[in-house]
Coordinates of C-alpha atoms and ligand atoms in Angstrom, one line a residue:
M698 CA -11.2 15.8 11.9
L699 CA -9.6 12.3 11.6
K700 CA -6.0 12.3 10.6
F701 CA -4.0 9.1 9.8
I702 CA -1.0 8.1 7.8
I703 CA -0.5 5.5 5.1
L704 CA 3.0 4.2 4.4
S705 CA 3.4 1.6 1.6
D706 CA 5.9 -0.5 -0.3
L707 CA 8.7 -0.6 2.3
H708 CA 10.4 -3.6 0.5
L709 CA 12.5 -4.4 3.5
V710 CA 15.4 -6.8 3.1
P711 CA 17.5 -8.8 5.5
E712 CA 20.3 -7.1 7.3
G713 CA 23.3 -6.5 5.0
K714 CA 21.3 -6.6 1.8
L715 CA 20.0 -3.8 -0.5
S716 CA 17.0 -3.6 -2.8
H717 CA 18.1 -2.2 -6.3
G718 CA 20.9 -0.4 -4.5
L719 CA 18.6 1.1 -1.9
D720 CA 18.9 0.6 1.8
T721 CA 15.2 0.2 2.4
A722 CA 15.6 -0.3 6.2
E723 CA 17.3 3.1 6.4
R724 CA 14.4 4.6 4.3
F725 CA 11.9 3.0 6.7
E726 CA 13.8 4.5 9.6
L727 CA 13.5 8.0 7.9
A728 CA 9.8 7.4 7.5
I729 CA 9.4 6.6 11.1
S730 CA 11.3 9.7 12.2
F731 CA 9.3 11.8 9.8
V732 CA 5.9 10.6 11.0
N733 CA 6.9 10.9 14.7
Q734 CA 8.2 14.4 14.2
H735 CA 5.6 15.9 11.8
H736 CA 2.5 13.8 12.4
S737 CA 2.5 12.9 16.0
D738 CA -1.2 13.9 16.0
A739 CA -2.1 11.1 13.6
A740 CA -4.6 8.6 15.0
F741 CA -2.8 5.6 13.5
V742 CA -0.5 4.5 10.7
I743 CA -1.4 1.8 8.0
I744 CA 1.5 0.1 6.2
N745 CA -0.1 -0.9 2.9
G746 CA 1.8 -4.0 1.7
D747 CA 5.1 -5.0 0.2
L748 CA 6.4 -4.9 3.7
A749 CA 9.3 -7.2 2.6
D750 CA 11.0 -7.2 -0.8
H751 CA 11.0 -11.0 -1.2
G752 CA 8.9 -12.1 1.8
E753 CA 12.0 -13.2 3.8
P754 CA 11.5 -14.0 7.5
A755 CA 14.6 -11.9 8.3
A756 CA 13.0 -8.9 6.6
Y757 CA 9.9 -9.3 8.8
E758 CA 12.1 -9.7 11.8
R759 CA 13.8 -6.4 10.9
M760 CA 10.4 -4.7 10.6
K761 CA 9.3 -6.2 13.9
A762 CA 12.3 -4.7 15.6
M763 CA 11.8 -1.3 14.0
L764 CA 8.0 -0.9 14.4
P765 CA 8.1 0.0 18.1
K766 CA 9.9 3.3 17.2
L767 CA 6.7 4.5 15.5
T768 CA 4.7 6.2 18.3
A769 CA 1.3 5.8 16.6
D770 CA -0.7 2.5 16.6
T771 CA 0.1 0.6 13.4
Y772 CA -2.0 -1.7 11.1
L773 CA -0.2 -3.9 8.6
T774 CA -1.4 -5.5 5.4
L775 CA 0.3 -7.4 2.6
G776 CA 1.2 -6.9 -1.1
N777 CA 2.5 -9.1 -3.9
H778 CA 6.1 -9.1 -2.6
D779 CA 5.1 -10.4 0.8
N780 CA 4.9 -14.0 2.0
R781 CA 1.8 -14.5 4.3
D782 CA 3.1 -17.6 6.1
N783 CA 6.5 -15.9 6.9
F784 CA 4.7 -12.7 7.9
I785 CA 2.4 -14.6 10.3
T786 CA 5.2 -16.7 11.7
V787 CA 7.2 -13.6 12.6
M788 CA 4.5 -11.1 13.4
G789 CA 1.9 -13.3 14.9
K790 CA -1.7 -14.2 14.3
D791 CA -3.0 -10.9 15.8
H792 CA -2.3 -9.3 12.5
V793 CA -4.8 -11.4 10.6
A794 CA -8.6 -11.5 10.7
E795 CA -10.9 -14.5 10.5
T796 CA -10.3 -14.5 6.7
G797 CA -6.8 -15.7 7.4
C798 CA -5.5 -12.5 5.8
A799 CA -4.1 -9.2 7.1
D800 CA -7.5 -7.5 6.9
H801 CA -8.7 -4.9 9.5
V802 CA -11.7 -2.8 10.3
I803 CA -10.6 0.4 12.1
D804 CA -13.3 2.5 13.8
Q805 CA -12.0 5.9 14.7
G806 CA -14.4 8.7 15.7
D807 CA -17.3 8.7 13.3
Q808 CA -15.5 7.0 10.5
R809 CA -14.6 3.4 9.4
I810 CA -11.4 2.4 7.6
I811 CA -11.4 -1.0 6.0
V812 CA -7.9 -2.5 5.2
L813 CA -7.8 -5.5 2.8
D814 CA -4.9 -7.8 2.1
T815 CA -4.7 -8.4 -1.6
K816 CA -1.7 -10.9 -1.6
E817 CA -2.5 -13.9 -3.8
P818 CA 0.4 -16.3 -4.2
E819 CA -1.0 -17.9 -7.4
A820 CA -1.6 -14.6 -9.2
G821 CA 2.0 -13.9 -10.3
G822 CA 2.2 -10.4 -8.9
A823 CA -1.5 -9.4 -9.4
G824 CA -3.8 -9.2 -6.4
R825 CA -7.0 -11.0 -5.5
L826 CA -9.6 -11.0 -2.7
S827 CA -10.9 -14.3 -1.6
E828 CA -14.6 -15.1 -1.2
A829 CA -14.1 -14.8 2.5
Q830 CA -12.5 -11.4 2.1
L831 CA -15.4 -10.2 -0.1
A832 CA -17.8 -11.4 2.6
F833 CA -15.6 -9.6 5.2
L834 CA -15.8 -6.4 3.1
S835 CA -19.5 -6.7 2.6
A836 CA -20.1 -7.1 6.4
A837 CA -17.8 -4.3 7.2
L838 CA -19.6 -2.0 4.9
E839 CA -23.0 -3.1 6.3
G840 CA -21.7 -2.5 9.8
A841 CA -20.5 1.0 9.0
G842 CA -24.1 2.2 8.8
E843 CA -24.0 5.9 7.8
K844 CA -20.3 6.4 8.8
P845 CA -18.0 7.6 6.0
V846 CA -15.8 4.7 4.9
L847 CA -12.3 4.6 3.4
I848 CA -10.8 1.5 2.0
V849 CA -7.0 0.8 1.9
L850 CA -5.6 -2.1 -0.1
H851 CA -2.3 -2.8 -1.8
H852 CA -3.2 -3.4 -5.4
N853 CA -4.8 -0.7 -7.6
I854 CA -8.4 -1.3 -8.7
T855 CA -8.1 -0.4 -12.3
F856 CA -5.8 0.1 -15.3
L857 CA -3.6 3.2 -15.1
G858 CA -2.2 3.0 -18.7
V859 CA 1.2 1.9 -17.4
P860 CA 3.3 -1.4 -17.7
T861 CA 2.1 -2.8 -14.4
D862 CA -1.5 -2.9 -15.7
C863 CA -1.1 -6.7 -16.0
I864 CA -0.8 -7.0 -12.2
I865 CA -3.7 -5.1 -10.8
L866 CA -6.5 -6.4 -8.5
E867 CA -7.8 -9.3 -10.6
N868 CA -11.3 -9.4 -9.2
R869 CA -11.8 -5.7 -9.1
D870 CA -15.3 -5.9 -10.4
A871 CA -16.5 -8.2 -7.6
F872 CA -14.9 -5.6 -5.2
I873 CA -16.6 -2.7 -6.9
D874 CA -20.0 -4.4 -7.0
I875 CA -19.9 -4.7 -3.2
V876 CA -18.6 -1.1 -2.7
K877 CA -21.3 0.3 -5.0
R878 CA -24.1 -1.1 -2.8
H879 CA -23.2 1.7 -0.4
D880 CA -23.0 5.4 -1.0
N881 CA -20.6 6.2 1.9
V882 CA -17.3 5.0 0.5
R883 CA -15.2 8.1 0.2
Q884 CA -12.0 6.8 -1.3
V885 CA -10.0 3.7 -2.2
I886 CA -6.3 4.1 -1.5
S887 CA -3.7 1.7 -2.9
G888 CA 0.1 1.5 -3.2
H889 CA 1.8 -1.1 -5.5
V890 CA 2.5 1.0 -8.6
H891 CA 5.2 3.2 -7.0
M892 CA 3.6 6.3 -8.4
S893 CA 1.0 8.8 -7.3
T894 CA -2.3 8.8 -9.3
S895 CA -5.9 9.6 -8.7
G896 CA -9.0 8.7 -10.7
N897 CA -12.4 7.0 -10.7
Y898 CA -13.4 3.5 -11.6
R899 CA -17.1 2.7 -12.1
G900 CA -18.0 5.7 -10.0
V901 CA -15.6 4.9 -7.1
P902 CA -12.8 7.4 -6.5
F903 CA -9.3 6.0 -6.0
C904 CA -5.8 7.1 -5.6
T905 CA -2.4 5.4 -5.4
I906 CA 0.6 6.5 -3.4
A907 CA 4.3 6.0 -4.4
G908 CA 5.4 4.6 -1.1
G909 CA 8.8 4.2 0.4
H910 CA 10.8 2.2 -2.1
Y911 CA 11.2 4.4 -5.2
N912 CA 9.1 6.5 -7.4
I913 CA 8.4 5.6 -11.0
E914 CA 8.0 8.0 -13.8
P915 CA 5.0 6.6 -15.7
T916 CA 5.5 5.2 -19.2
L917 CA 2.7 7.0 -21.1
G918 CA 1.8 7.2 -24.7
A919 CA 3.9 4.4 -26.0
P920 CA 2.0 1.9 -28.2
D921 CA 1.6 -1.6 -27.0
I922 CA 2.8 -1.0 -23.4
T923 CA 3.7 -4.3 -21.7
F924 CA 5.4 -5.3 -18.5
Q925 CA 8.7 -5.2 -20.3
T926 CA 8.3 -1.6 -21.5
P927 CA 11.3 0.3 -20.1
V928 CA 10.6 2.7 -17.2
P929 CA 11.9 6.1 -18.2
R930 CA 13.2 7.0 -14.8
R931 CA 13.1 5.9 -11.2
E932 CA 13.9 8.4 -8.5
G933 CA 14.3 8.4 -4.8
P934 CA 11.5 10.2 -3.0
G935 CA 9.9 8.2 -0.2
Q936 CA 6.3 9.1 -0.2
L937 CA 3.5 8.7 2.4
A938 CA -0.1 9.7 2.4
V939 CA -1.6 12.0 5.0
V940 CA -5.4 11.4 5.1
L941 CA -7.6 14.1 6.6
S942 CA -11.3 13.2 6.8
D943 CA -14.4 14.5 8.6
K944 CA -18.2 14.3 8.2
T945 CA -18.3 16.1 4.9
S946 CA -14.9 15.8 3.2
T947 CA -11.8 13.5 2.7
V948 CA -8.4 14.7 1.5
V949 CA -5.4 12.6 0.7
H950 CA -2.1 14.5 0.7
M951 CA 0.9 12.9 -0.9
E952 CA 4.0 13.9 1.1
N953 CA 7.6 13.2 0.2
Y954 CA 9.8 12.5 3.2
I955 CA 13.1 11.7 1.4
D956 CA 15.1 13.9 -0.9
R957 CA 13.6 13.9 -4.4
H958 CA 16.9 14.3 -6.4
L959 CA 18.3 10.8 -6.2
V960 CA 17.9 9.4 -9.7
M961 CA 18.5 5.6 -9.8
A962 CA 20.9 4.2 -12.5
P963 CA 19.1 1.9 -15.0
A964 CA 21.8 -0.7 -14.3
L965 CA 20.3 -1.2 -10.8
F966 CA 17.4 -2.8 -12.5
D967 CA 19.3 -5.5 -14.3
M968 CA 17.0 -8.4 -13.5
H969 CA 19.9 -10.7 -12.6
R970 CA 20.6 -8.5 -9.6
S971 CA 18.5 -8.1 -6.5
Ligands
FE2_1122 FE1 6.0 -2.4 -4.2

């Protein structure tokens, strides 16, 4: 049985700063302790984008200093809040593939995990995979042969009926067209939306995890939902995914590692504050 952990949406900030009133470095510290204490048997940890809140070099420096505390091997990829150039400058080119992005193929036991970097600076918060990344995905799926495959990427691959539907993976159909040439893709796991969901898009099962920043109560049922539609409630759980996978089954557990009772004041989301 393969076991690995996915953390997402750290939103780290430079020393002395907060993100919407949250000390995201302290929250990452709690995630590290939790994983080391409760999941020391995990084969590796993937951190699935939005590593930094505003892509600042000082935020990546902070992450670089904290990462060695995680006892498991770590794979990093990027989300819309990241800055690829700053990430590479601080973390080094070892974190990027021949695509120029933080893409990875992880072979562990009899399984293959493909990690894709969906940061697209021109997409205004949405995600996109380049032609080179689609070719990388295609080759990685070909190379998997009969192995079960899981795909991890920051942006969600379809609409969830929530205000962030305008910033999903833009070229999701090109992605799915490649995935559907194979019958061994078990699950697509995203972060980005700060909520836990599961579903199916064009026959491909997906889920999203809430991640480490804050957890959003979904805005459902309101007519004409837009990006400006108010979020009913944000609360404090930090959430990770524990993935258990073997020859015949794959399970994604959503596990909260920070107290769930912190409810964040709406004033913390005044857009003039950081
Ligand atoms: Fe995020």
